[in-house]
Amino acid sequence: MQNIHELIEEETLKYLEPFKNDYIEQRFELEEAGGWYNDEIYKVEVYGFYKDDFHPEKQTIFILLRCFVNYNYKQIEISNIFLPNFMRYQGIGKKLINIVFQISEREDYKLFIVDMVPSFYLRMIKRGALPCTKCDDAVQIVRETKLV
């Protein structure tokens, strides 16, 4: 049986892999680089790479997805989702959140998005995410949150 962090890594990479073909011109690539943050928290990281506009022979690296799986509290916190301009406005970020949510729900974990900029926070609230008590930069993703 797989750990929840392994399921997240596997499912997100499976979803993102076809984009390598869609963005050949941008030389889009992926790399998983997770690891234990401490004794109870596993950090899932998926890095992306694409052609550097100023130095075409080089790649620009970015953190496409970062989340922390807290095995002690049965919580997942997504702290980073970043897409380069050529991948935006296609629902990719919402689909990634939905993939992590589906896994968290199956495994009886709660999913939060944390360290949010105000505009993204407000968009997620409008989509039905629950604001977290005593903070204005985190939401909980629930079944009613519209991600698709």
PDB file of C-alpha atoms in Angstrom:
ATOM      1  CA  MET A   1       0.000   0.000   0.000  1.00  0.00           C
ATOM      2  CA  GLN A   2       1.303   3.440  -0.959  1.00  0.00           C
ATOM      3  CA  ASN A   3       1.712   6.364   1.414  1.00  0.00           C
ATOM      4  CA  ILE A   4      -0.436   9.389   0.617  1.00  0.00           C
ATOM      5  CA  HIS A   5       2.594  11.428  -0.473  1.00  0.00           C
ATOM      6  CA  GLU A   6       3.457   8.714  -3.010  1.00  0.00           C
ATOM      7  CA  LEU A   7      -0.097   8.850  -4.377  1.00  0.00           C
ATOM      8  CA  ILE A   8       0.122  12.636  -4.729  1.00  0.00           C
ATOM      9  CA  GLU A   9       3.483  12.420  -6.514  1.00  0.00           C
ATOM     10  CA  GLU A  10       2.300   9.654  -8.814  1.00  0.00           C
ATOM     11  CA  GLU A  11      -1.052  11.205  -9.737  1.00  0.00           C
ATOM     12  CA  THR A  12       0.257  14.744 -10.279  1.00  0.00           C
ATOM     13  CA  LEU A  13       3.140  13.551 -12.456  1.00  0.00           C
ATOM     14  CA  LYS A  14       0.773  11.303 -14.434  1.00  0.00           C
ATOM     15  CA  TYR A  15      -1.461  14.328 -15.091  1.00  0.00           C
ATOM     16  CA  LEU A  16       1.413  16.680 -15.966  1.00  0.00           C
ATOM     17  CA  GLU A  17       3.471  14.294 -18.133  1.00  0.00           C
ATOM     18  CA  PRO A  18       1.470  14.860 -21.381  1.00  0.00           C
ATOM     19  CA  PHE A  19       2.186  18.599 -21.173  1.00  0.00           C
ATOM     20  CA  LYS A  20       5.808  17.822 -22.061  1.00  0.00           C
ATOM     21  CA  ASN A  21       4.570  16.966 -25.575  1.00  0.00           C
ATOM     22  CA  ASP A  22       2.206  19.945 -25.695  1.00  0.00           C
ATOM     23  CA  TYR A  23       5.027  22.359 -24.879  1.00  0.00           C
ATOM     24  CA  ILE A  24       7.967  20.901 -26.813  1.00  0.00           C
ATOM     25  CA  GLU A  25       8.777  24.343 -28.226  1.00  0.00           C
ATOM     26  CA  GLN A  26       9.131  25.714 -24.673  1.00  0.00           C
ATOM     27  CA  ARG A  27      11.213  22.621 -23.703  1.00  0.00           C
ATOM     28  CA  PHE A  28       8.886  21.946 -20.764  1.00  0.00           C
ATOM     29  CA  GLU A  29      10.198  19.256 -18.397  1.00  0.00           C
ATOM     30  CA  LEU A  30       9.277  17.922 -14.938  1.00  0.00           C
ATOM     31  CA  GLU A  31      11.107  16.536 -11.943  1.00  0.00           C
ATOM     32  CA  GLU A  32       9.833  15.222  -8.619  1.00  0.00           C
ATOM     33  CA  ALA A  33      11.990  16.150  -5.624  1.00  0.00           C
ATOM     34  CA  GLY A  34      10.097  15.399  -2.423  1.00  0.00           C
ATOM     35  CA  GLY A  35      11.467  14.289   0.908  1.00  0.00           C
ATOM     36  CA  TRP A  36      10.881  14.210   4.635  1.00  0.00           C
ATOM     37  CA  TYR A  37      10.636  17.710   6.102  1.00  0.00           C
ATOM     38  CA  ASN A  38      10.732  16.307   9.649  1.00  0.00           C
ATOM     39  CA  ASP A  39       9.556  13.136  11.426  1.00  0.00           C
ATOM     40  CA  GLU A  40       5.863  13.617  10.653  1.00  0.00           C
ATOM     41  CA  ILE A  41       5.732  15.892   7.591  1.00  0.00           C
ATOM     42  CA  TYR A  42       6.595  14.883   4.033  1.00  0.00           C
ATOM     43  CA  LYS A  43       7.244  17.641   1.490  1.00  0.00           C
ATOM     44  CA  VAL A  44       6.028  16.879  -2.032  1.00  0.00           C
ATOM     45  CA  GLU A  45       7.711  19.036  -4.669  1.00  0.00           C
ATOM     46  CA  VAL A  46       7.330  18.975  -8.422  1.00  0.00           C
ATOM     47  CA  TYR A  47       9.736  21.189 -10.328  1.00  0.00           C
ATOM     48  CA  GLY A  48       9.151  22.434 -13.822  1.00  0.00           C
ATOM     49  CA  PHE A  49      11.670  23.627 -16.386  1.00  0.00           C
ATOM     50  CA  TYR A  50      11.226  25.640 -19.558  1.00  0.00           C
ATOM     51  CA  LYS A  51      13.350  27.495 -22.090  1.00  0.00           C
ATOM     52  CA  ASP A  52      14.923  30.676 -20.705  1.00  0.00           C
ATOM     53  CA  ASP A  53      13.756  33.586 -22.900  1.00  0.00           C
ATOM     54  CA  PHE A  54      17.056  35.440 -22.545  1.00  0.00           C
ATOM     55  CA  HIS A  55      19.409  32.444 -22.765  1.00  0.00           C
ATOM     56  CA  PRO A  56      17.685  29.869 -25.023  1.00  0.00           C
ATOM     57  CA  GLU A  57      20.373  27.245 -24.329  1.00  0.00           C
ATOM     58  CA  LYS A  58      19.420  27.301 -20.612  1.00  0.00           C
ATOM     59  CA  GLN A  59      16.353  26.172 -18.689  1.00  0.00           C
ATOM     60  CA  THR A  60      14.372  28.235 -16.173  1.00  0.00           C
ATOM     61  CA  ILE A  61      13.449  26.221 -13.084  1.00  0.00           C
ATOM     62  CA  PHE A  62      10.298  26.796 -11.033  1.00  0.00           C
ATOM     63  CA  ILE A  63       8.325  25.029  -8.307  1.00  0.00           C
ATOM     64  CA  LEU A  64       5.182  23.870 -10.063  1.00  0.00           C
ATOM     65  CA  LEU A  65       3.675  22.245  -6.967  1.00  0.00           C
ATOM     66  CA  ARG A  66       4.712  22.116  -3.319  1.00  0.00           C
ATOM     67  CA  CYS A  67       2.633  20.584  -0.577  1.00  0.00           C
ATOM     68  CA  PHE A  68       3.233  19.275   2.898  1.00  0.00           C
ATOM     69  CA  VAL A  69       1.618  16.058   4.117  1.00  0.00           C
ATOM     70  CA  ASN A  70       1.265  16.057   7.902  1.00  0.00           C
ATOM     71  CA  TYR A  71       0.808  12.428   8.878  1.00  0.00           C
ATOM     72  CA  ASN A  72       0.254  13.318  12.541  1.00  0.00           C
ATOM     73  CA  TYR A  73      -2.736  15.613  11.920  1.00  0.00           C
ATOM     74  CA  LYS A  74      -3.929  14.013   8.653  1.00  0.00           C
ATOM     75  CA  GLN A  75      -3.643  17.317   6.805  1.00  0.00           C
ATOM     76  CA  ILE A  76      -2.208  18.407   3.480  1.00  0.00           C
ATOM     77  CA  GLU A  77      -1.161  21.998   2.874  1.00  0.00           C
ATOM     78  CA  ILE A  78      -0.554  23.236  -0.650  1.00  0.00           C
ATOM     79  CA  SER A  79       1.839  26.168  -0.324  1.00  0.00           C
ATOM     80  CA  ASN A  80       2.854  26.647  -3.971  1.00  0.00           C
ATOM     81  CA  ILE A  81       1.258  26.233  -7.346  1.00  0.00           C
ATOM     82  CA  PHE A  82       3.012  28.159 -10.072  1.00  0.00           C
ATOM     83  CA  LEU A  83       2.541  27.957 -13.818  1.00  0.00           C
ATOM     84  CA  PRO A  84       4.569  29.838 -16.426  1.00  0.00           C
ATOM     85  CA  ASN A  85       2.597  32.190 -18.681  1.00  0.00           C
ATOM     86  CA  PHE A  86       2.258  29.677 -21.529  1.00  0.00           C
ATOM     87  CA  MET A  87       0.446  27.225 -19.200  1.00  0.00           C
ATOM     88  CA  ARG A  88      -1.954  29.656 -17.517  1.00  0.00           C
ATOM     89  CA  TYR A  89      -5.728  29.998 -17.989  1.00  0.00           C
ATOM     90  CA  GLN A  90      -6.219  26.362 -18.992  1.00  0.00           C
ATOM     91  CA  GLY A  91      -7.462  25.014 -15.668  1.00  0.00           C
ATOM     92  CA  ILE A  92      -4.182  23.220 -14.917  1.00  0.00           C
ATOM     93  CA  GLY A  93      -3.787  24.696 -11.422  1.00  0.00           C
ATOM     94  CA  LYS A  94      -7.382  23.903 -10.459  1.00  0.00           C
ATOM     95  CA  LYS A  95      -6.966  20.371 -11.805  1.00  0.00           C
ATOM     96  CA  LEU A  96      -3.824  19.898  -9.670  1.00  0.00           C
ATOM     97  CA  ILE A  97      -5.722  21.071  -6.585  1.00  0.00           C
ATOM     98  CA  ASN A  98      -8.557  18.705  -7.499  1.00  0.00           C
ATOM     99  CA  ILE A  99      -6.166  15.746  -7.878  1.00  0.00           C
ATOM    100  CA  VAL A 100      -4.711  16.402  -4.427  1.00  0.00           C
ATOM    101  CA  PHE A 101      -8.220  16.908  -3.011  1.00  0.00           C
ATOM    102  CA  GLN A 102      -9.519  13.620  -4.434  1.00  0.00           C
ATOM    103  CA  ILE A 103      -6.587  11.768  -2.869  1.00  0.00           C
ATOM    104  CA  SER A 104      -6.988  13.593   0.456  1.00  0.00           C
ATOM    105  CA  GLU A 105     -10.681  12.779   0.587  1.00  0.00           C
ATOM    106  CA  ARG A 106     -10.067   9.082  -0.204  1.00  0.00           C
ATOM    107  CA  GLU A 107      -7.451   8.890   2.539  1.00  0.00           C
ATOM    108  CA  ASP A 108      -9.519  10.914   5.053  1.00  0.00           C
ATOM    109  CA  TYR A 109      -7.151  13.917   5.122  1.00  0.00           C
ATOM    110  CA  LYS A 110      -8.077  17.604   5.138  1.00  0.00           C
ATOM    111  CA  LEU A 111      -6.696  19.803   2.361  1.00  0.00           C
ATOM    112  CA  PHE A 112      -5.690  23.430   2.814  1.00  0.00           C
ATOM    113  CA  ILE A 113      -4.162  26.004   0.496  1.00  0.00           C
ATOM    114  CA  VAL A 114      -1.880  28.269   2.535  1.00  0.00           C
ATOM    115  CA  ASP A 115       0.245  31.410   2.094  1.00  0.00           C
ATOM    116  CA  MET A 116      -2.144  32.722  -0.543  1.00  0.00           C
ATOM    117  CA  VAL A 117      -2.026  36.114  -2.214  1.00  0.00           C
ATOM    118  CA  PRO A 118      -5.248  38.082  -1.592  1.00  0.00           C
ATOM    119  CA  SER A 119      -6.590  37.795  -5.168  1.00  0.00           C
ATOM    120  CA  PHE A 120      -6.228  33.985  -5.231  1.00  0.00           C
ATOM    121  CA  TYR A 121      -7.712  33.761  -1.734  1.00  0.00           C
ATOM    122  CA  LEU A 122     -10.811  35.678  -2.847  1.00  0.00           C
ATOM    123  CA  ARG A 123     -11.171  33.589  -6.022  1.00  0.00           C
ATOM    124  CA  MET A 124     -11.054  30.372  -3.983  1.00  0.00           C
ATOM    125  CA  ILE A 125     -13.622  31.708  -1.491  1.00  0.00           C
ATOM    126  CA  LYS A 126     -15.928  32.513  -4.449  1.00  0.00           C
ATOM    127  CA  ARG A 127     -15.413  28.926  -5.625  1.00  0.00           C
ATOM    128  CA  GLY A 128     -16.666  27.597  -2.280  1.00  0.00           C
ATOM    129  CA  ALA A 129     -13.453  27.029  -0.322  1.00  0.00           C
ATOM    130  CA  LEU A 130     -13.814  27.662   3.412  1.00  0.00           C
ATOM    131  CA  PRO A 131     -11.837  30.501   4.994  1.00  0.00           C
ATOM    132  CA  CYS A 132      -9.606  29.361   7.838  1.00  0.00           C
ATOM    133  CA  THR A 133     -10.251  30.813  11.254  1.00  0.00           C
ATOM    134  CA  LYS A 134      -7.793  33.448  12.495  1.00  0.00           C
ATOM    135  CA  CYS A 135      -5.895  33.822   9.207  1.00  0.00           C
ATOM    136  CA  ASP A 136      -6.563  35.594   5.950  1.00  0.00           C
ATOM    137  CA  ASP A 137      -4.205  33.693   3.667  1.00  0.00           C
ATOM    138  CA  ALA A 138      -5.483  30.104   3.901  1.00  0.00           C
ATOM    139  CA  VAL A 139      -8.561  28.178   2.830  1.00  0.00           C
ATOM    140  CA  GLN A 140      -9.815  24.646   3.248  1.00  0.00           C
ATOM    141  CA  ILE A 141     -10.827  22.809   0.107  1.00  0.00           C
ATOM    142  CA  VAL A 142     -14.085  20.916   0.591  1.00  0.00           C
ATOM    143  CA  ARG A 143     -16.365  18.839  -1.606  1.00  0.00           C
ATOM    144  CA  GLU A 144     -18.419  21.978  -2.477  1.00  0.00           C
ATOM    145  CA  THR A 145     -15.362  23.846  -3.803  1.00  0.00           C
ATOM    146  CA  LYS A 146     -15.709  24.266  -7.570  1.00  0.00           C
ATOM    147  CA  LEU A 147     -12.414  23.103  -9.061  1.00  0.00           C
ATOM    148  CA  VAL A 148     -13.559  21.852 -12.468  1.00  0.00           C
TER     149      VAL A 148
END
